[in-house]
Coordinates of C-alpha atoms in Angstrom, one line a residue:
M1 CA 19.0 -19.7 -21.4
T2 CA 19.2 -17.8 -24.5
L3 CA 19.1 -14.2 -24.0
P4 CA 15.8 -12.8 -25.9
T5 CA 16.4 -10.0 -28.5
P6 CA 15.5 -7.4 -28.0
P7 CA 14.9 -6.9 -24.3
V8 CA 11.8 -6.9 -22.6
H9 CA 10.0 -3.5 -21.6
V10 CA 8.8 -3.0 -18.4
V11 CA 6.6 0.3 -18.2
G12 CA 6.5 1.9 -14.6
G13 CA 9.4 2.2 -12.2
G14 CA 6.9 1.9 -9.3
L15 CA 7.0 -0.8 -6.5
A16 CA 5.4 -3.5 -9.1
G17 CA 7.5 -2.1 -12.0
S18 CA 11.0 -2.1 -10.2
E19 CA 10.1 -5.6 -8.7
A20 CA 9.0 -7.0 -12.2
A21 CA 12.1 -5.9 -14.0
W22 CA 14.3 -7.0 -11.2
Q23 CA 12.8 -11.0 -11.2
L24 CA 13.7 -10.6 -15.0
A25 CA 16.7 -10.0 -14.7
E26 CA 17.6 -12.5 -12.6
R27 CA 16.4 -15.0 -14.2
G28 CA 18.8 -14.2 -17.2
V29 CA 16.0 -11.9 -19.3
P30 CA 17.5 -8.3 -20.6
V31 CA 15.3 -5.5 -19.5
V32 CA 14.7 -1.9 -20.2
L33 CA 12.6 -0.3 -17.3
H34 CA 10.6 2.8 -18.5
E35 CA 10.3 5.9 -16.0
M36 CA 8.8 8.9 -17.6
R37 CA 9.8 11.0 -14.5
P38 CA 10.9 13.5 -14.1
G39 CA 10.4 14.5 -17.8
R40 CA 6.7 14.0 -17.0
A41 CA 5.2 14.4 -13.6
T42 CA 2.4 13.3 -11.8
P43 CA 0.3 14.7 -9.5
A44 CA 1.4 13.0 -6.6
H45 CA 5.1 12.1 -7.2
Q46 CA 7.8 14.8 -5.7
T47 CA 11.2 12.8 -6.8
D48 CA 12.5 10.6 -9.5
R49 CA 13.8 8.0 -7.8
L50 CA 12.3 4.5 -8.5
A51 CA 9.6 3.1 -6.2
E52 CA 8.8 6.3 -4.5
L53 CA 6.3 6.5 -1.9
V54 CA 3.5 9.0 -1.9
C55 CA 0.6 7.8 0.0
S56 CA 1.6 6.4 3.2
N57 CA 5.5 5.0 4.4
T58 CA 4.0 2.0 5.8
F59 CA 3.8 -1.9 3.9
K60 CA 1.2 -2.0 6.8
S61 CA 1.9 -5.3 9.5
T62 CA 4.5 -8.4 9.2
E63 CA 2.3 -10.3 11.6
L64 CA 1.1 -13.7 10.1
T65 CA -2.1 -13.7 11.5
N66 CA -2.5 -10.2 9.6
A67 CA -3.4 -11.1 5.6
H68 CA -0.6 -8.2 4.3
G69 CA 1.8 -10.0 7.1
L70 CA 1.2 -13.0 5.6
L71 CA 1.5 -11.9 2.0
K72 CA 4.9 -10.2 2.9
A73 CA 6.1 -13.8 4.0
E74 CA 4.9 -15.4 0.6
M75 CA 6.7 -13.1 -1.0
R76 CA 10.0 -13.3 0.8
E77 CA 10.0 -17.1 -0.4
L78 CA 10.2 -15.8 -3.5
G79 CA 13.0 -13.6 -2.8
S80 CA 11.1 -9.6 -3.3
L81 CA 13.6 -7.2 -3.9
I82 CA 11.3 -4.6 -2.5
L83 CA 10.7 -6.6 0.8
Q84 CA 14.9 -6.3 1.3
C85 CA 15.2 -3.0 0.6
A86 CA 12.2 -2.0 3.2
D87 CA 14.0 -4.1 5.6
E88 CA 16.8 -1.9 5.2
A89 CA 15.2 1.3 5.3
R90 CA 12.7 0.4 8.1
V91 CA 11.8 2.7 11.1
A92 CA 9.7 1.8 13.9
A93 CA 5.6 1.4 13.9
G94 CA 5.3 -1.4 16.3
S95 CA 4.6 -4.9 14.1
A96 CA 4.0 -2.4 11.0
L97 CA 6.9 -2.5 8.0
A98 CA 7.3 1.2 8.1
V99 CA 9.7 2.7 6.1
D100 CA 12.3 6.0 5.8
R101 CA 10.7 6.9 2.4
D102 CA 13.8 8.8 1.0
A103 CA 16.1 5.9 2.0
F104 CA 13.9 3.2 0.9
S105 CA 13.3 4.7 -2.7
A106 CA 17.3 5.7 -3.2
A107 CA 17.8 1.5 -2.2
V108 CA 15.6 0.3 -4.9
S109 CA 16.9 2.6 -7.0
A110 CA 20.5 1.9 -6.7
R111 CA 20.3 -1.8 -6.5
V112 CA 18.1 -1.7 -10.1
A113 CA 20.2 0.6 -11.7
A114 CA 23.3 -1.0 -10.6
H115 CA 21.9 -4.7 -12.1
P116 CA 24.1 -5.5 -15.2
R117 CA 21.0 -6.7 -17.0
I118 CA 18.5 -3.5 -16.4
E119 CA 18.8 -0.4 -18.2
V120 CA 16.5 2.2 -16.6
R121 CA 15.0 4.8 -19.8
R122 CA 13.8 8.0 -18.6
D123 CA 10.7 8.2 -21.4
E124 CA 7.1 8.4 -21.2
V125 CA 6.0 5.3 -23.0
T126 CA 2.3 6.0 -25.0
V127 CA 1.6 3.0 -26.7
V128 CA 1.0 -0.6 -25.5
P129 CA 4.4 -2.3 -26.5
E130 CA 4.6 -4.9 -28.9
G131 CA 6.5 -8.4 -28.0
P132 CA 7.2 -9.3 -24.5
A133 CA 6.4 -6.5 -21.7
I134 CA 4.9 -5.7 -18.4
I135 CA 2.7 -2.8 -17.9
A136 CA 3.1 -1.7 -14.2
S137 CA 2.3 2.3 -15.3
G138 CA 0.5 2.5 -12.2
P139 CA -3.2 4.1 -10.7
L140 CA -1.5 7.3 -12.2
T141 CA -0.7 6.3 -15.9
S142 CA -0.3 9.3 -18.3
D143 CA -3.5 9.9 -20.4
A144 CA -1.8 9.1 -23.3
L145 CA -0.9 5.5 -22.3
T146 CA -4.1 5.0 -20.4
A147 CA -5.9 6.0 -24.1
A148 CA -3.6 3.3 -25.7
I149 CA -4.8 0.9 -23.4
Q150 CA -8.4 1.8 -23.7
A151 CA -7.9 1.5 -26.9
R152 CA -6.3 -2.2 -27.1
L153 CA -9.0 -3.3 -24.3
G154 CA -12.0 -2.4 -25.7
L155 CA -13.7 -0.8 -23.1
E156 CA -13.3 1.9 -20.6
S157 CA -10.8 1.9 -17.7
L158 CA -12.6 2.2 -13.9
A159 CA -11.3 5.0 -11.3
F160 CA -11.2 5.7 -8.1
Y161 CA -10.3 8.7 -5.9
D162 CA -6.9 7.9 -3.4
A163 CA -6.1 10.7 -0.6
I164 CA -2.7 11.3 0.6
A165 CA -2.6 11.9 4.5
P166 CA -0.2 15.1 5.7
I167 CA 3.0 15.2 7.6
V168 CA 4.1 17.6 10.5
A169 CA 7.0 18.0 11.8
G170 CA 8.1 16.2 14.8
E171 CA 9.4 19.4 16.7
S172 CA 6.2 21.4 16.2
I173 CA 4.1 18.6 18.2
D174 CA 3.4 19.6 21.6
E175 CA 4.5 16.3 23.6
S176 CA 3.1 17.1 27.0
I177 CA -0.1 16.3 25.5
A178 CA 0.3 13.8 22.9
F179 CA 1.4 11.0 24.4
R180 CA 3.6 7.7 23.2
Q181 CA 2.2 4.9 23.4
S182 CA 1.2 1.4 20.8
R183 CA -2.4 -0.1 21.1
W184 CA -2.5 -2.3 24.6
D185 CA 1.2 -1.1 25.2
R186 CA 2.7 -4.3 22.8
E187 CA 5.4 -2.6 21.7
T188 CA 6.4 -0.4 24.2
M189 CA 8.7 -2.1 26.0
A190 CA 11.3 -1.8 23.9
T191 CA 11.7 1.8 25.1
S192 CA 13.9 -0.1 27.9
G193 CA 16.2 -1.3 25.5
E194 CA 14.6 -5.0 25.7
D195 CA 15.1 -5.4 22.0
G196 CA 18.1 -6.0 22.5
A197 CA 20.0 -3.6 20.8
G198 CA 20.0 -1.0 23.4
G199 CA 17.6 1.3 22.1
D200 CA 14.5 2.6 20.6
V201 CA 13.2 0.0 17.9
E202 CA 9.5 -0.1 18.5
G203 CA 8.9 1.9 21.3
G204 CA 7.6 5.5 20.3
A205 CA 6.4 4.3 17.3
Y206 CA 3.3 6.1 17.8
L207 CA 2.1 9.6 19.0
N208 CA -1.5 9.6 20.0
C209 CA -3.4 13.0 20.5
P210 CA -6.2 12.1 22.8
M211 CA -9.5 14.3 22.6
S212 CA -12.4 14.8 25.1
R213 CA -15.8 14.5 23.8
E214 CA -16.4 18.0 23.2
E215 CA -13.1 18.1 21.3
Y216 CA -14.1 15.5 19.2
E217 CA -17.7 17.0 18.5
A218 CA -16.2 20.2 17.9
F219 CA -13.8 18.6 15.5
V220 CA -16.5 16.8 13.5
D221 CA -18.6 19.7 12.9
A222 CA -15.1 21.4 11.6
L223 CA -14.8 18.5 9.2
V224 CA -17.8 18.4 7.7
A225 CA -17.9 22.3 7.2
A226 CA -14.7 22.3 5.6
D227 CA -14.0 23.8 2.2
Q228 CA -12.8 21.1 -0.3
Y229 CA -11.0 21.1 -3.4
A230 CA -13.5 21.2 -6.0
G231 CA -14.1 17.7 -8.3
Q232 CA -13.6 16.9 -11.7
A233 CA -15.6 15.1 -14.3
F234 CA -15.2 12.4 -12.6
D235 CA -16.7 12.8 -8.7
P236 CA -19.4 10.3 -9.2
I237 CA -17.1 7.6 -9.3
P238 CA -17.0 6.0 -5.4
Y239 CA -13.5 6.5 -3.3
F240 CA -12.0 3.4 -2.6
E241 CA -13.3 2.4 0.8
G242 CA -9.6 1.3 1.8
C243 CA -8.5 5.2 1.4
M244 CA -11.6 7.4 2.4
P245 CA -10.9 11.0 3.0
V246 CA -11.3 11.7 6.9
E247 CA -14.1 14.8 5.8
E248 CA -16.0 11.9 4.0
M249 CA -15.7 9.4 7.1
A250 CA -17.4 12.4 9.3
K251 CA -20.1 13.2 7.1
R252 CA -21.0 9.3 7.3
G253 CA -21.9 9.8 11.2
R254 CA -21.0 11.6 14.0
D255 CA -19.2 8.1 15.2
T256 CA -17.8 7.0 12.4
L257 CA -14.1 8.6 13.0
R258 CA -14.6 7.3 16.7
F259 CA -15.0 3.9 15.7
G260 CA -12.7 3.9 12.6
P261 CA -9.1 5.5 12.3
M262 CA -10.1 7.8 15.8
K263 CA -10.5 4.6 18.1
P264 CA -9.1 5.1 21.3
V265 CA -9.4 1.3 22.1
G266 CA -6.3 -0.2 23.7
L267 CA -4.9 3.4 24.8
R268 CA -4.7 5.6 27.9
D269 CA -4.0 8.9 28.3
P270 CA -1.2 9.5 30.9
R271 CA -2.2 12.6 32.3
T272 CA -5.7 11.1 33.7
A273 CA -5.2 7.2 33.5
A274 CA -8.5 7.2 31.3
R275 CA -9.3 6.1 28.0
P276 CA -9.8 9.1 25.8
W277 CA -13.2 9.6 23.8
A278 CA -11.1 9.9 20.6
V279 CA -7.5 9.9 19.5
V280 CA -5.7 11.0 16.6
Q281 CA -2.6 8.8 16.0
L282 CA 0.6 9.9 14.2
R283 CA 3.1 7.1 13.0
R284 CA 6.8 7.9 12.3
E285 CA 7.8 8.6 8.8
D286 CA 11.3 8.5 9.0
R287 CA 14.0 6.8 11.7
D288 CA 14.9 9.7 13.7
G289 CA 11.1 11.0 14.4
R290 CA 11.7 14.5 12.6
M291 CA 8.3 13.8 10.5
W292 CA 5.1 12.1 11.6
N293 CA 2.2 11.0 9.8
L294 CA -1.6 11.5 10.7
V295 CA -2.9 7.9 10.2
G296 CA -5.8 7.4 8.4
F297 CA -6.2 11.2 7.7
Q298 CA -6.2 11.5 4.1
T299 CA -8.0 14.8 3.0
R300 CA -9.1 16.6 -0.1
M301 CA -9.6 19.9 1.6
R302 CA -8.0 23.0 0.9
T303 CA -4.6 23.9 2.1
G304 CA -5.9 26.6 4.4
E305 CA -8.4 24.5 5.8
Q306 CA -6.2 21.5 6.4
A307 CA -4.2 24.0 8.4
R308 CA -7.2 25.3 10.5
V309 CA -9.0 22.2 11.1
L310 CA -6.2 19.6 11.7
R311 CA -4.8 22.4 14.3
M312 CA -7.8 22.2 16.4
I313 CA -6.3 18.4 17.4
P314 CA -5.1 18.7 21.1
G315 CA -0.9 18.8 20.6
L316 CA -1.4 19.8 17.1
E317 CA -2.3 23.5 17.9
Q318 CA 1.3 24.5 16.4
A319 CA 1.8 21.9 14.0
E320 CA 4.3 22.5 10.9
F321 CA 2.8 20.8 8.1
L322 CA 5.4 19.3 5.9
R323 CA 3.5 18.2 3.5
W324 CA -0.4 18.9 2.7
G325 CA -3.0 15.9 2.1
S326 CA -4.0 15.9 -1.4
I327 CA -6.5 14.2 -3.5
H328 CA -5.7 12.4 -7.3
R329 CA -7.5 10.0 -9.5
N330 CA -6.3 6.8 -9.7
S331 CA -7.2 4.5 -12.7
Y332 CA -7.2 0.6 -13.1
V333 CA -8.5 -2.0 -15.3
N334 CA -11.5 -4.3 -15.2
A335 CA -9.2 -7.2 -14.9
P336 CA -11.6 -9.9 -14.9
A337 CA -13.6 -8.4 -18.2
A338 CA -10.2 -8.2 -19.9
L339 CA -7.5 -10.0 -18.6
S340 CA -6.3 -13.7 -18.3
P341 CA -5.7 -15.4 -15.4
T342 CA -1.9 -14.3 -15.2
L343 CA -3.1 -10.6 -16.1
A344 CA -1.9 -10.7 -19.6
L345 CA -3.8 -9.3 -22.5
R346 CA -6.0 -11.7 -23.8
D347 CA -4.7 -11.6 -27.4
A348 CA -0.9 -11.0 -26.2
P349 CA 0.2 -13.8 -23.4
T350 CA 3.3 -12.3 -23.3
T351 CA 2.0 -8.9 -22.5
L352 CA 1.5 -8.5 -18.5
L353 CA -0.3 -5.9 -16.3
A354 CA 1.1 -5.5 -12.8
G355 CA 0.4 -3.3 -9.9
Q356 CA -2.2 -1.2 -9.2
L357 CA -3.4 -0.9 -12.6
T358 CA -4.9 -4.5 -12.0
G359 CA -7.1 -3.5 -9.8
V360 CA -5.1 -4.8 -6.5
E361 CA -5.0 -2.0 -3.7
G362 CA -1.7 -1.3 -1.6
Y363 CA 1.8 -1.7 -1.8
T364 CA 2.5 -4.8 -0.7
E365 CA 0.0 -6.3 -3.2
S366 CA 1.0 -3.9 -6.3
T367 CA 4.6 -5.4 -5.4
A368 CA 3.2 -9.1 -5.3
T369 CA 1.7 -8.6 -8.7
G370 CA 4.9 -7.2 -10.0
L371 CA 7.0 -9.8 -8.8
L372 CA 4.8 -12.8 -10.2
A373 CA 4.5 -11.1 -13.5
G374 CA 8.3 -11.4 -13.8
L375 CA 8.5 -14.5 -12.9
N376 CA 6.0 -15.7 -15.4
L377 CA 7.1 -14.1 -18.3
A378 CA 10.5 -15.4 -17.8
R379 CA 8.9 -18.7 -18.0
L380 CA 7.0 -17.8 -21.0
L381 CA 10.6 -16.8 -22.9
A382 CA 11.8 -20.0 -21.9
G383 CA 9.3 -22.0 -23.4
D384 CA 7.6 -23.0 -19.9
D385 CA 3.8 -22.2 -19.2
A386 CA 2.6 -19.2 -17.1
V387 CA 1.7 -20.3 -13.5
L388 CA -0.5 -19.2 -10.3
P389 CA 0.3 -20.2 -6.7
P390 CA -2.7 -22.1 -5.1
T391 CA -5.7 -20.5 -3.9
T392 CA -4.4 -21.8 -0.3
T393 CA -1.7 -18.8 -0.3
M394 CA -2.3 -15.2 -0.2
L395 CA -1.1 -14.5 -3.7
G396 CA -2.9 -17.4 -5.4
A397 CA -6.1 -16.3 -3.6
L398 CA -5.6 -12.6 -4.8
Y399 CA -5.3 -13.8 -8.5
R400 CA -8.2 -15.7 -7.9
Y401 CA -10.4 -12.5 -7.1
L402 CA -8.6 -10.6 -10.0
R403 CA -10.3 -13.1 -12.4
E404 CA -13.5 -14.4 -11.1
A405 CA -14.8 -11.4 -9.4
D406 CA -18.1 -9.9 -11.0
P407 CA -17.0 -7.5 -13.9
R408 CA -20.2 -5.5 -13.4
H409 CA -19.3 -4.4 -10.1
F410 CA -15.3 -4.7 -10.2
Q411 CA -13.5 -2.9 -7.0
P412 CA -9.7 -3.0 -6.4
M413 CA -9.1 -5.7 -3.8
N414 CA -6.6 -5.7 -0.4
A415 CA -5.4 -8.9 0.6
N416 CA -7.7 -10.1 3.6
F417 CA -8.0 -13.4 4.8
G418 CA -11.5 -13.7 3.3
L419 CA -10.0 -14.2 -0.1
L420 CA -8.4 -17.7 1.1
D421 CA -10.1 -21.5 0.6
E422 CA -12.2 -22.4 3.6
L423 CA -10.2 -24.8 6.2
P424 CA -11.5 -28.3 6.1
E425 CA -12.7 -28.0 9.7
R426 CA -14.8 -25.2 11.4
V427 CA -12.6 -23.0 13.7
R428 CA -14.2 -20.7 15.8
D429 CA -11.4 -18.8 17.4
K430 CA -10.6 -16.0 14.7
R431 CA -6.8 -15.7 15.7
W432 CA -6.6 -19.4 15.9
K433 CA -8.0 -19.7 12.6
R434 CA -5.8 -17.0 10.8
E435 CA -3.0 -18.8 12.3
L436 CA -3.7 -22.1 10.7
L437 CA -4.5 -20.4 7.5
A438 CA -1.6 -18.7 7.8
E439 CA 0.4 -22.1 8.5
R440 CA -1.2 -23.7 5.5
A441 CA -0.5 -21.0 2.8
L442 CA 3.2 -21.0 3.8
V443 CA 3.7 -24.5 3.5
A444 CA 1.6 -24.1 0.2
M445 CA 3.8 -21.1 -0.9
R446 CA 6.8 -23.4 -0.5
E447 CA 6.0 -26.8 -2.1
W448 CA 5.0 -24.6 -5.1
R449 CA 8.4 -22.3 -5.1
D450 CA 10.0 -25.7 -4.7
A451 CA 8.2 -27.1 -7.9
L452 CA 9.2 -24.7 -10.0
G453 CA 12.8 -24.4 -8.7
V454 CA 12.4 -20.6 -7.8
V455 CA 15.1 -19.2 -6.0
G456 CA 13.7 -18.1 -2.2
A457 CA 14.3 -15.0 0.0
A458 CA 17.6 -14.2 0.6
A459 CA 19.0 -15.4 3.7

């Protein structure tokens, strides 16, 4: 391949941008990857590393009967850099792919910086680049670039709030109350060394803080009454349902949390041998269990209120908070109204968008769009057509949603089985249906990959 001059510019060093830059470089295309940190900070990032995770440390399930697990399996068939680095930094979280954040972002940064065809520039891009480019600036796109995108597209971007859950120090958790158990005990057998490595790979992945009915009722009352950070001009814009602040859920009804992130199903308190009325789960943030994330407890409560209310949770009375929950504004483009089916500007097919800016929601989904954007831009520069996977695959079905959703009511979308083409025959059993859908999706992805000559996952 004759290398293009000048190089492709990839804007944004998050998950999607790092993946896109890698896919281009691996196909012989020189890349300049622009990341505005540390010169320009965001409300959520804490380091200057590429692919820093700010909302959670998990890429969600790896099981094929879970939509996120299926999407990851498809991405592995296409050789995802982000998933390779996630595997290297993995921490115990049952069937979820959770990572040590520092180890993960360090691995991505090192791999990208060492690639001979990638130059990392620490600067802020304030205009839509001319010529071949991928814009993957994320939900915290700077005001200047947001304005430039809005002007180019001729319509206003949409926005939603995204919330971050607190992290507590492991040594400050009272384990005479909080008990280690995964739902239905599916992963706890690893505590006895049955993982084959003689260590605790999955066991103890979660700590559970049980509540009685009285404790739960008092906790809900405290959440509802807690003082929150004042909103801004974009307050009327609704939260994305997949990242709803815990106090907002509490306001929806007294049992909303008990049937949501605090559901006790599949758990038994070893002190009573009974199922608690409600449970707060904590998930490991690092390999050594020094940091624990309150699962599903994204919040916009003020810092003092977080300390007061969250220490009402049994086992967290003396909790040391290593990171407070916070709230920030996320922006995304109305993809079906403004972009082509490959998520390119309609008047510039070699300027593609990727990541959460396109209206996908989630680490895996964002990374997947970066992967496909890099693959497609490399094809376009080589004189080939851009391509999309079949809609029997999770990645292809996600792209279909982004082009066919109603622009008047467009909302961010996670991977889910409802996006896929239906099976030709009706299957009533939900798990069996998902197994069949996953099997069909992986066959279709491999056939699509092989037809294009795409290099698959590393051995």
